[in-house]
Amino acid sequence: MDNSKLKKDRFKRVASKRVDKLLQGIRSLSKCSNINNYEYSEDDVQKMIKAIKEELKTMETLYKKNLKNNIDSFNF
């Protein structure tokens, strides 16, 4: 098996687990919306959403940058 195939398989395995873990975390955070158990303000919610969106934007930027670097690189 070539190195590219190994890297792709490893990416799929690792990324899949990490996405699942992230989704579980988001579901867990969503449980904090129960007003019978927690008290929060609109400002609190907006701060959480902003932090999550900023981190997603950072992740997206890194992926796009690395994809662009791979495509635009020069090879003989």
PDB file of C-alpha atoms in Angstrom:
ATOM      1  CA  MET A   1       0.000   0.000   0.000  1.00  0.00           C
ATOM      2  CA  ASP A   2       1.426   3.381  -0.962  1.00  0.00           C
ATOM      3  CA  ASN A   3       1.989   6.227   1.490  1.00  0.00           C
ATOM      4  CA  SER A   4      -0.856   8.296   0.025  1.00  0.00           C
ATOM      5  CA  LYS A   5      -3.356   5.484   0.622  1.00  0.00           C
ATOM      6  CA  LEU A   6      -2.104   5.018   4.189  1.00  0.00           C
ATOM      7  CA  LYS A   7      -2.441   8.745   4.891  1.00  0.00           C
ATOM      8  CA  LYS A   8      -5.951   8.843   3.431  1.00  0.00           C
ATOM      9  CA  ASP A   9      -7.048   5.803   5.460  1.00  0.00           C
ATOM     10  CA  ARG A  10      -5.548   7.296   8.630  1.00  0.00           C
ATOM     11  CA  PHE A  11      -7.280  10.629   7.951  1.00  0.00           C
ATOM     12  CA  LYS A  12     -10.656   8.942   7.494  1.00  0.00           C
ATOM     13  CA  ARG A  13     -10.240   6.887  10.652  1.00  0.00           C
ATOM     14  CA  VAL A  14      -8.999   9.712  12.868  1.00  0.00           C
ATOM     15  CA  ALA A  15     -11.238  12.460  11.454  1.00  0.00           C
ATOM     16  CA  SER A  16     -14.325  10.260  11.726  1.00  0.00           C
ATOM     17  CA  LYS A  17     -13.685   9.635  15.422  1.00  0.00           C
ATOM     18  CA  ARG A  18     -12.995  13.309  16.075  1.00  0.00           C
ATOM     19  CA  VAL A  19     -16.129  14.469  14.258  1.00  0.00           C
ATOM     20  CA  ASP A  20     -18.200  11.958  16.251  1.00  0.00           C
ATOM     21  CA  LYS A  21     -16.634  13.241  19.483  1.00  0.00           C
ATOM     22  CA  LEU A  22     -17.316  16.838  18.451  1.00  0.00           C
ATOM     23  CA  LEU A  23     -20.955  16.073  17.623  1.00  0.00           C
ATOM     24  CA  GLN A  24     -21.378  14.355  20.989  1.00  0.00           C
ATOM     25  CA  GLY A  25     -19.928  17.442  22.672  1.00  0.00           C
ATOM     26  CA  ILE A  26     -22.346  19.725  20.846  1.00  0.00           C
ATOM     27  CA  ARG A  27     -25.275  17.492  21.827  1.00  0.00           C
ATOM     28  CA  SER A  28     -24.054  17.560  25.428  1.00  0.00           C
ATOM     29  CA  LEU A  29     -23.787  21.360  25.334  1.00  0.00           C
ATOM     30  CA  SER A  30     -27.318  21.539  23.911  1.00  0.00           C
ATOM     31  CA  LYS A  31     -28.590  19.834  27.057  1.00  0.00           C
ATOM     32  CA  CYS A  32     -27.549  22.959  28.964  1.00  0.00           C
ATOM     33  CA  SER A  33     -30.423  24.753  27.240  1.00  0.00           C
ATOM     34  CA  ASN A  34     -32.880  23.168  29.692  1.00  0.00           C
ATOM     35  CA  ILE A  35     -34.114  26.153  31.715  1.00  0.00           C
ATOM     36  CA  ASN A  36     -35.348  23.850  34.488  1.00  0.00           C
ATOM     37  CA  ASN A  37     -31.717  23.040  35.306  1.00  0.00           C
ATOM     38  CA  TYR A  38     -29.733  26.044  34.063  1.00  0.00           C
ATOM     39  CA  GLU A  39     -29.966  29.805  33.903  1.00  0.00           C
ATOM     40  CA  TYR A  40     -28.330  31.802  31.115  1.00  0.00           C
ATOM     41  CA  SER A  41     -28.758  34.987  29.143  1.00  0.00           C
ATOM     42  CA  GLU A  42     -28.905  35.765  25.452  1.00  0.00           C
ATOM     43  CA  ASP A  43     -25.405  37.215  25.844  1.00  0.00           C
ATOM     44  CA  ASP A  44     -24.137  33.901  27.260  1.00  0.00           C
ATOM     45  CA  VAL A  45     -25.592  32.010  24.312  1.00  0.00           C
ATOM     46  CA  GLN A  46     -24.155  34.458  21.791  1.00  0.00           C
ATOM     47  CA  LYS A  47     -20.683  34.160  23.359  1.00  0.00           C
ATOM     48  CA  MET A  48     -20.807  30.358  23.065  1.00  0.00           C
ATOM     49  CA  ILE A  49     -22.032  30.470  19.476  1.00  0.00           C
ATOM     50  CA  LYS A  50     -19.404  33.078  18.534  1.00  0.00           C
ATOM     51  CA  ALA A  51     -16.579  30.978  20.023  1.00  0.00           C
ATOM     52  CA  ILE A  52     -17.779  27.867  18.190  1.00  0.00           C
ATOM     53  CA  LYS A  53     -18.170  29.697  14.878  1.00  0.00           C
ATOM     54  CA  GLU A  54     -14.720  31.283  15.175  1.00  0.00           C
ATOM     55  CA  GLU A  55     -13.119  27.899  15.777  1.00  0.00           C
ATOM     56  CA  LEU A  56     -14.999  26.391  12.818  1.00  0.00           C
ATOM     57  CA  LYS A  57     -13.844  29.275  10.622  1.00  0.00           C
ATOM     58  CA  THR A  58     -10.245  28.692  11.722  1.00  0.00           C
ATOM     59  CA  MET A  59     -10.541  24.992  10.910  1.00  0.00           C
ATOM     60  CA  GLU A  60     -12.078  25.744   7.502  1.00  0.00           C
ATOM     61  CA  THR A  61      -9.315  28.244   6.716  1.00  0.00           C
ATOM     62  CA  LEU A  62      -6.597  25.724   7.593  1.00  0.00           C
ATOM     63  CA  TYR A  63      -8.142  23.020   5.421  1.00  0.00           C
ATOM     64  CA  LYS A  64      -8.598  25.369   2.471  1.00  0.00           C
ATOM     65  CA  LYS A  65      -5.056  26.726   2.844  1.00  0.00           C
ATOM     66  CA  ASN A  66      -3.564  23.238   2.925  1.00  0.00           C
ATOM     67  CA  LEU A  67      -5.633  22.081  -0.047  1.00  0.00           C
ATOM     68  CA  LYS A  68      -4.549  25.153  -1.997  1.00  0.00           C
ATOM     69  CA  ASN A  69      -0.894  24.544  -1.078  1.00  0.00           C
ATOM     70  CA  ASN A  70      -1.121  20.980  -2.362  1.00  0.00           C
ATOM     71  CA  ILE A  71      -2.712  22.024  -5.654  1.00  0.00           C
ATOM     72  CA  ASP A  72      -0.507  25.056  -6.354  1.00  0.00           C
ATOM     73  CA  SER A  73       2.789  23.432  -5.470  1.00  0.00           C
ATOM     74  CA  PHE A  74       5.370  22.862  -8.157  1.00  0.00           C
ATOM     75  CA  ASN A  75       6.633  19.357  -8.903  1.00  0.00           C
ATOM     76  CA  PHE A  76       8.873  17.812 -11.537  1.00  0.00           C
TER      77      PHE A  76
END
